[in-house]
């Protein structure tokens, strides 16, 4: 029995280190989007399927059927989008192959996670990814601060000032680190020993240090919103159901009034100016508005994988917003399907405040980046 538990722990550790190394995109082999992390995850997936086949335990719980349904329809929407583009004689955009294979990789990773899913294994993975991820990136951060911006072929800094932890784009690291503070507090509430709690408090502080060192406006904005969500959720816990509904109603009315007043008093351009200030040069404001306009032109049909915001006949970019980019790739039907999946996941974890905050942090962060095809998102 002890040997079995150690075996499960080792495989969970392999999975976690696969995720960590996937984030270090500068370690990928030249010319292909595959590196050490992807190889470790493939080994872990093969183990899941082989052991499942040998033991006859390839079982996906009934409450995860919608997840399979989501991916089935998702790929149909993608295929329909590609066929539409080809029939119109439009050339496939940049990043088409990368996005397609990334989606396939994430799909098989998700399915492998669902095979004979064990509650203790899920908890163990959350614990290991929070602790080991924080420790490794904190060590790399201290290495950059005190020794060198490089560790072998691993580049640790972007633009001379932003910590990237080996990622080509520091926002890839930001996606990995953004839910960890909430996950650590979740773990903290499960531990009773004083030394374990002190250790997790240190991990919490280090995770914030790493996150802030990335110097991402998106991650800072997400942290601020998560504090606000925490305060609201804590207040709701103390209120009766009718009082909770009243609080939600008041917050909704206040937000609506602020939004409505801004439109009437300052016009649509205020929002563009606001985005410009938040995004330094306003590039995201432009890409978001351009992406929304393109999505509404063909709302029921996406264009398949790849960057879909057309800037010129030979150049296109992502909208840098998961929901806008997704609608451009799979249409509003695929976007609605994604919303339903998020709602189902929310209903599954809503009883735990800190898991809910970690979940919301990824969604909030995804508003300024396209993250669906990354392994961490699975």
Short mmCIF file of C-alpha atoms in Angstrom, two decimals:
data_model
loop_
_atom_site.label_atom_id
_atom_site.label_comp_id
_atom_site.label_asym_id
_atom_site.label_seq_id
_atom_site.Cartn_x
_atom_site.Cartn_y
_atom_site.Cartn_z
CA UNK A 1 0.00 0.00 0.00
CA UNK A 2 2.84 2.39 0.92
CA UNK A 3 4.66 1.48 -2.29
CA UNK A 4 1.51 2.22 -4.28
CA UNK A 5 1.17 5.66 -2.67
CA UNK A 6 4.83 6.45 -3.40
CA UNK A 7 4.31 5.36 -6.99
CA UNK A 8 1.30 7.69 -7.38
CA UNK A 9 3.30 10.52 -5.79
CA UNK A 10 6.18 10.07 -8.23
CA UNK A 11 3.86 10.16 -11.23
CA UNK A 12 2.08 13.24 -9.85
CA UNK A 13 5.50 14.85 -9.47
CA UNK A 14 6.34 14.01 -13.09
CA UNK A 15 3.09 15.67 -14.19
CA UNK A 16 3.84 18.81 -12.13
CA UNK A 17 7.39 19.15 -13.44
CA UNK A 18 5.98 18.71 -16.94
CA UNK A 19 3.72 21.72 -16.37
CA UNK A 20 6.58 23.76 -14.92
CA UNK A 21 8.92 23.01 -17.82
CA UNK A 22 6.12 23.66 -20.34
CA UNK A 23 6.09 27.21 -18.97
CA UNK A 24 9.83 27.51 -19.78
CA UNK A 25 9.19 27.88 -23.50
CA UNK A 26 12.79 28.95 -24.23
CA UNK A 27 13.77 25.31 -23.60
CA UNK A 28 11.76 24.10 -26.59
CA UNK A 29 13.64 22.47 -29.44
CA UNK A 30 14.50 24.73 -32.35
CA UNK A 31 11.73 25.07 -34.94
CA UNK A 32 9.06 23.05 -33.09
CA UNK A 33 6.76 23.91 -30.14
CA UNK A 34 8.00 20.91 -28.13
CA UNK A 35 10.38 20.92 -25.18
CA UNK A 36 11.26 19.05 -22.01
CA UNK A 37 7.92 19.87 -20.39
CA UNK A 38 5.85 18.55 -23.27
CA UNK A 39 7.91 15.32 -23.33
CA UNK A 40 7.41 14.78 -19.59
CA UNK A 41 3.66 15.28 -19.98
CA UNK A 42 3.53 12.85 -22.94
CA UNK A 43 5.31 10.22 -20.81
CA UNK A 44 2.78 10.82 -18.03
CA UNK A 45 -0.14 10.51 -20.48
CA UNK A 46 1.21 7.26 -21.93
CA UNK A 47 1.54 5.88 -18.40
CA UNK A 48 -2.10 6.80 -17.67
CA UNK A 49 -3.41 5.01 -20.75
CA UNK A 50 -1.12 1.96 -20.55
CA UNK A 51 -1.79 1.29 -16.85
CA UNK A 52 -5.47 1.98 -17.38
CA UNK A 53 -5.64 -0.50 -20.26
CA UNK A 54 -3.70 -3.18 -18.35
CA UNK A 55 -5.81 -2.84 -15.19
CA UNK A 56 -9.06 -2.28 -17.09
CA UNK A 57 -9.65 0.96 -15.21
CA UNK A 58 -10.02 3.40 -18.11
CA UNK A 59 -13.10 5.02 -16.65
CA UNK A 60 -14.36 8.59 -16.98
CA UNK A 61 -16.92 9.55 -14.39
CA UNK A 62 -20.41 10.36 -15.58
CA UNK A 63 -20.25 13.92 -14.26
CA UNK A 64 -17.34 14.58 -16.67
CA UNK A 65 -19.31 13.61 -19.77
CA UNK A 66 -19.97 17.26 -20.62
CA UNK A 67 -16.22 17.82 -20.77
CA UNK A 68 -15.97 15.21 -23.53
CA UNK A 69 -19.00 16.74 -25.24
CA UNK A 70 -17.31 20.17 -25.07
CA UNK A 71 -14.17 19.00 -26.83
CA UNK A 72 -16.14 17.01 -29.42
CA UNK A 73 -18.19 20.07 -30.43
CA UNK A 74 -15.16 22.35 -30.10
CA UNK A 75 -13.24 20.42 -32.76
CA UNK A 76 -16.34 20.33 -35.00
CA UNK A 77 -16.59 24.13 -34.75
CA UNK A 78 -12.87 24.42 -35.56
CA UNK A 79 -13.20 22.09 -38.56
CA UNK A 80 -16.27 23.94 -39.84
CA UNK A 81 -14.35 27.21 -39.56
CA UNK A 82 -11.40 25.84 -41.52
CA UNK A 83 -13.71 24.50 -44.27
CA UNK A 84 -15.45 27.88 -44.51
CA UNK A 85 -12.13 29.70 -44.89
CA UNK A 86 -10.84 27.24 -47.51
CA UNK A 87 -14.06 27.41 -49.55
CA UNK A 88 -13.84 31.21 -49.56
CA UNK A 89 -10.32 30.95 -50.96
CA UNK A 90 -8.79 32.70 -47.96
CA UNK A 91 -5.28 31.62 -46.96
CA UNK A 92 -4.85 30.04 -43.53
CA UNK A 93 -3.51 32.52 -40.96
CA UNK A 94 -0.22 32.50 -39.11
CA UNK A 95 -0.15 30.13 -36.17
CA UNK A 96 -2.69 27.73 -37.72
CA UNK A 97 -0.59 24.57 -37.22
CA UNK A 98 0.64 25.67 -33.80
CA UNK A 99 -2.89 26.29 -32.49
CA UNK A 100 -4.26 23.06 -33.93
CA UNK A 101 -1.58 20.84 -32.39
CA UNK A 102 -1.71 22.81 -29.14
CA UNK A 103 -5.47 22.13 -28.91
CA UNK A 104 -4.87 18.43 -29.61
CA UNK A 105 -2.20 18.29 -26.91
CA UNK A 106 -4.41 20.00 -24.31
CA UNK A 107 -7.33 17.74 -25.27
CA UNK A 108 -5.36 14.53 -24.68
CA UNK A 109 -3.89 15.98 -21.48
CA UNK A 110 -7.39 16.78 -20.17
CA UNK A 111 -8.74 13.35 -21.07
CA UNK A 112 -5.74 11.68 -19.41
CA UNK A 113 -6.45 13.67 -16.25
CA UNK A 114 -10.02 12.35 -16.21
CA UNK A 115 -9.05 8.66 -16.46
CA UNK A 116 -9.72 7.03 -13.09
CA UNK A 117 -9.61 10.47 -11.51
CA UNK A 118 -8.76 10.26 -7.80
CA UNK A 119 -9.69 13.07 -5.42
CA UNK A 120 -6.45 12.67 -3.44
CA UNK A 121 -4.44 12.79 -6.68
CA UNK A 122 -6.10 16.06 -7.72
CA UNK A 123 -5.33 17.57 -4.32
CA UNK A 124 -1.77 16.26 -4.51
CA UNK A 125 -1.22 17.84 -7.93
CA UNK A 126 -2.53 21.21 -6.70
CA UNK A 127 -0.19 20.99 -3.70
CA UNK A 128 2.85 19.98 -5.72
CA UNK A 129 2.35 22.51 -8.51
CA UNK A 130 1.85 25.33 -5.99
CA UNK A 131 4.88 24.46 -3.85
CA UNK A 132 7.39 23.24 -6.45
CA UNK A 133 6.37 25.84 -9.02
CA UNK A 134 6.87 28.65 -6.53
CA UNK A 135 10.18 27.28 -5.23
CA UNK A 136 11.68 26.74 -8.69
CA UNK A 137 10.68 30.13 -10.08
CA UNK A 138 11.69 31.91 -6.85
CA UNK A 139 15.17 30.33 -7.12
CA UNK A 140 15.41 31.42 -10.76
CA UNK A 141 14.28 34.92 -9.80
CA UNK A 142 16.97 35.17 -7.11
CA UNK A 143 19.52 33.83 -9.61
CA UNK A 144 18.64 36.65 -12.03
CA UNK A 145 18.65 39.31 -9.29
CA UNK A 146 22.01 38.28 -7.82
CA UNK A 147 24.01 36.32 -10.39
CA UNK A 148 23.00 36.38 -14.07
CA UNK A 149 20.03 36.92 -16.44
CA UNK A 150 20.74 33.47 -17.89
CA UNK A 151 21.07 29.97 -16.49
CA UNK A 152 22.66 27.90 -19.25
CA UNK A 153 20.41 28.31 -22.30
CA UNK A 154 17.55 29.40 -20.03
CA UNK A 155 16.83 33.12 -20.42
CA UNK A 156 15.33 34.48 -17.21
CA UNK A 157 14.53 38.08 -18.15
CA UNK A 158 12.51 39.85 -20.84
CA UNK A 159 13.39 43.37 -21.97
CA UNK A 160 15.97 43.69 -19.21
CA UNK A 161 13.38 44.36 -16.47
CA UNK A 162 10.66 41.69 -16.55
CA UNK A 163 11.24 38.29 -14.96
CA UNK A 164 10.26 35.52 -17.38
CA UNK A 165 11.59 32.40 -15.63
CA UNK A 166 12.67 30.82 -18.91
CA UNK A 167 9.50 31.69 -20.83
CA UNK A 168 9.91 33.43 -24.18
CA UNK A 169 6.98 35.67 -23.21
CA UNK A 170 6.72 36.59 -19.48
CA UNK A 171 2.92 36.36 -19.72
CA UNK A 172 3.32 32.59 -20.15
CA UNK A 173 4.85 32.51 -16.67
CA UNK A 174 2.17 34.93 -15.43
CA UNK A 175 -0.58 32.44 -16.40
CA UNK A 176 1.19 29.72 -14.41
CA UNK A 177 1.75 31.83 -11.29
CA UNK A 178 -1.48 33.87 -11.12
CA UNK A 179 -3.70 31.28 -9.31
CA UNK A 180 -0.97 30.03 -6.96
CA UNK A 181 -1.43 32.53 -4.08
CA UNK A 182 -5.10 31.48 -3.77
CA UNK A 183 -4.17 27.79 -4.09
CA UNK A 184 -1.59 28.16 -1.30
CA UNK A 185 -4.21 29.69 1.02
CA UNK A 186 -6.49 26.76 0.09
CA UNK A 187 -3.70 24.37 1.18
CA UNK A 188 -3.06 26.45 4.30
CA UNK A 189 -6.62 25.87 5.46
CA UNK A 190 -6.10 22.10 5.12
CA UNK A 191 -2.96 21.99 7.29
CA UNK A 192 -2.89 22.00 11.08
CA UNK A 193 0.81 21.66 11.98
CA UNK A 194 2.50 24.97 12.86
CA UNK A 195 5.63 24.27 10.80
CA UNK A 196 3.63 23.26 7.75
CA UNK A 197 1.57 26.43 8.05
CA UNK A 198 4.69 28.61 8.38
CA UNK A 199 6.16 26.89 5.33
CA UNK A 200 3.02 27.61 3.29
CA UNK A 201 2.98 31.25 4.42
CA UNK A 202 6.54 31.55 3.06
CA UNK A 203 5.43 29.92 -0.21
CA UNK A 204 2.52 32.38 -0.40
CA UNK A 205 4.88 35.35 -0.02
CA UNK A 206 7.32 33.95 -2.59
CA UNK A 207 4.50 33.34 -5.12
CA UNK A 208 3.45 37.00 -4.84
CA UNK A 209 7.08 38.09 -5.17
CA UNK A 210 7.48 36.05 -8.36
CA UNK A 211 4.16 37.29 -9.75
CA UNK A 212 4.94 40.97 -9.13
CA UNK A 213 8.46 40.56 -10.58
CA UNK A 214 6.91 39.63 -13.93
CA UNK A 215 5.75 43.28 -14.10
CA UNK A 216 2.54 42.36 -15.91
CA UNK A 217 -0.32 44.83 -15.73
CA UNK A 218 -2.69 41.89 -16.22
CA UNK A 219 -1.39 39.98 -13.20
CA UNK A 220 -1.42 43.10 -10.98
CA UNK A 221 -4.98 43.88 -12.08
CA UNK A 222 -5.97 40.26 -11.41
CA UNK A 223 -4.48 40.36 -7.90
CA UNK A 224 -6.42 43.55 -7.11
CA UNK A 225 -9.68 42.04 -8.36
CA UNK A 226 -9.04 38.84 -6.43
CA UNK A 227 -8.68 40.84 -3.20
CA UNK A 228 -12.01 42.53 -3.97
CA UNK A 229 -13.62 39.13 -4.70
CA UNK A 230 -12.20 37.76 -1.45
CA UNK A 231 -13.74 40.62 0.54
CA UNK A 232 -17.11 40.19 -1.19
CA UNK A 233 -17.12 36.40 -0.69
CA UNK A 234 -16.09 36.79 2.96
CA UNK A 235 -18.93 39.27 3.48
CA UNK A 236 -21.41 36.96 1.76
CA UNK A 237 -20.45 34.12 4.11
CA UNK A 238 -21.66 36.25 7.03
CA UNK A 239 -24.94 37.20 5.39
CA UNK A 240 -28.18 35.31 4.98
CA UNK A 241 -29.29 34.26 1.51
CA UNK A 242 -31.69 37.19 1.09
CA UNK A 243 -28.97 39.61 2.18
CA UNK A 244 -26.51 38.02 -0.26
CA UNK A 245 -28.96 38.53 -3.12
CA UNK A 246 -29.48 42.15 -2.05
CA UNK A 247 -25.71 42.73 -1.98
CA UNK A 248 -25.30 41.23 -5.47
CA UNK A 249 -28.18 43.36 -6.72
CA UNK A 250 -26.65 46.56 -5.28
CA UNK A 251 -23.21 45.81 -6.77
CA UNK A 252 -24.80 45.08 -10.16
CA UNK A 253 -26.78 48.34 -10.10
CA UNK A 254 -23.69 50.36 -9.11
CA UNK A 255 -21.59 48.80 -11.91
CA UNK A 256 -24.38 49.36 -14.42
CA UNK A 257 -24.76 53.02 -13.38
CA UNK A 258 -21.02 53.64 -13.67
CA UNK A 259 -20.98 52.01 -17.10
CA UNK A 260 -24.15 53.77 -18.28
CA UNK A 261 -23.02 57.18 -17.01
CA UNK A 262 -19.66 56.82 -18.74
CA UNK A 263 -21.34 56.08 -22.07
CA UNK A 264 -23.78 58.99 -21.83
CA UNK A 265 -21.41 61.52 -20.36
CA UNK A 266 -18.11 60.78 -22.07
CA UNK A 267 -18.95 58.69 -25.13
CA UNK A 268 -17.49 55.51 -26.50
CA UNK A 269 -14.00 57.01 -26.93
CA UNK A 270 -13.52 57.16 -23.15
CA UNK A 271 -13.26 53.38 -23.10
CA UNK A 272 -10.66 53.41 -25.88
CA UNK A 273 -8.64 56.04 -23.97
CA UNK A 274 -8.93 54.00 -20.76
CA UNK A 275 -7.70 50.85 -22.50
CA UNK A 276 -4.87 52.87 -24.02
CA UNK A 277 -3.69 54.06 -20.60
CA UNK A 278 -3.88 50.58 -19.09
CA UNK A 279 -2.13 49.00 -22.05
CA UNK A 280 0.52 51.72 -22.40
CA UNK A 281 0.22 52.12 -26.19
CA UNK A 282 -3.42 51.12 -26.63
CA UNK A 283 -2.61 48.09 -28.79
CA UNK A 284 -4.99 45.82 -26.89
CA UNK A 285 -7.79 48.37 -27.15
CA UNK A 286 -7.34 48.36 -30.91
CA UNK A 287 -7.08 44.56 -31.16
CA UNK A 288 -10.12 43.99 -28.92
CA UNK A 289 -12.32 46.40 -30.83
CA UNK A 290 -11.11 45.07 -34.19
CA UNK A 291 -11.65 41.49 -33.00
CA UNK A 292 -15.18 42.19 -31.74
CA UNK A 293 -16.07 43.87 -35.01
CA UNK A 294 -14.77 40.91 -37.04
CA UNK A 295 -16.55 38.39 -34.78
CA UNK A 296 -19.88 40.20 -35.22
CA UNK A 297 -19.50 40.24 -39.02
CA UNK A 298 -19.74 36.42 -39.09
CA UNK A 299 -21.14 35.55 -35.65
CA UNK A 300 -22.09 31.92 -36.31
CA UNK A 301 -18.96 30.81 -38.14
CA UNK A 302 -15.39 31.10 -36.86
CA UNK A 303 -12.27 30.85 -38.96
CA UNK A 304 -10.53 27.89 -37.32
CA UNK A 305 -7.17 27.89 -35.50
CA UNK A 306 -4.67 30.71 -35.78
CA UNK A 307 -4.45 34.46 -35.31
CA UNK A 308 -7.68 35.94 -36.68
CA UNK A 309 -7.48 39.72 -36.25
CA UNK A 310 -6.56 40.76 -39.80
CA UNK A 311 -4.34 43.85 -39.89
CA UNK A 312 -3.34 43.57 -43.56
CA UNK A 313 -3.61 41.00 -46.39
CA UNK A 314 -0.39 39.35 -45.16
CA UNK A 315 -0.48 40.03 -41.43
CA UNK A 316 -2.83 38.99 -38.64
CA UNK A 317 -2.64 38.91 -34.84
CA UNK A 318 -4.47 37.53 -31.83
CA UNK A 319 -6.93 39.81 -30.05
CA UNK A 320 -5.16 39.03 -26.75
CA UNK A 321 -8.46 38.15 -25.12
CA UNK A 322 -9.49 34.50 -24.73
CA UNK A 323 -13.20 35.15 -25.29
CA UNK A 324 -12.71 37.35 -28.37
CA UNK A 325 -10.07 35.07 -29.89
CA UNK A 326 -12.24 32.05 -29.23
CA UNK A 327 -15.25 33.63 -30.94
CA UNK A 328 -13.05 34.39 -33.96
CA UNK A 329 -11.91 30.75 -34.15
CA UNK A 330 -15.10 28.81 -33.34
CA UNK A 331 -17.90 31.40 -33.64
CA UNK A 332 -20.42 32.41 -30.99
CA UNK A 333 -21.67 28.82 -30.72
CA UNK A 334 -18.24 27.66 -29.57
CA UNK A 335 -17.95 30.65 -27.26
CA UNK A 336 -21.32 29.82 -25.67
CA UNK A 337 -20.14 26.24 -25.19
CA UNK A 338 -17.04 27.55 -23.41
CA UNK A 339 -19.20 29.71 -21.12
CA UNK A 340 -21.31 26.68 -20.21
CA UNK A 341 -18.19 24.68 -19.35
CA UNK A 342 -16.90 27.51 -17.13
CA UNK A 343 -20.26 27.71 -15.35
CA UNK A 344 -20.23 23.95 -14.71
CA UNK A 345 -16.72 24.17 -13.29
CA UNK A 346 -17.79 27.11 -11.13
CA UNK A 347 -20.72 25.12 -9.73
CA UNK A 348 -18.35 22.26 -8.93
CA UNK A 349 -15.92 24.33 -6.80
CA UNK A 350 -18.04 27.24 -5.55
CA UNK A 351 -18.25 25.82 -2.01
CA UNK A 352 -14.54 26.48 -1.46
CA UNK A 353 -13.78 30.21 -1.45
CA UNK A 354 -10.08 29.88 -2.25
CA UNK A 355 -10.46 27.37 -5.08
CA UNK A 356 -13.10 29.69 -6.53
CA UNK A 357 -10.72 32.67 -6.31
CA UNK A 358 -7.96 30.65 -8.03
CA UNK A 359 -10.43 29.68 -10.77
CA UNK A 360 -11.60 33.29 -11.22
CA UNK A 361 -8.01 34.55 -11.31
CA UNK A 362 -7.30 32.50 -14.44
CA UNK A 363 -10.51 33.72 -16.09
CA UNK A 364 -9.73 37.37 -15.25
CA UNK A 365 -6.16 36.98 -16.53
CA UNK A 366 -7.49 35.42 -19.75
CA UNK A 367 -9.30 38.68 -20.54
CA UNK A 368 -5.99 40.17 -21.66
CA UNK A 369 -4.37 37.04 -23.10
CA UNK A 370 -5.36 34.02 -25.22
CA UNK A 371 -4.72 31.10 -22.87
CA UNK A 372 -7.08 28.25 -23.82
CA UNK A 373 -4.50 26.21 -25.74
CA UNK A 374 -1.85 26.22 -22.96
CA UNK A 375 -1.34 23.07 -20.83
CA UNK A 376 -1.61 25.05 -17.56
CA UNK A 377 -5.21 25.93 -18.49
CA UNK A 378 -6.18 22.25 -18.49
#
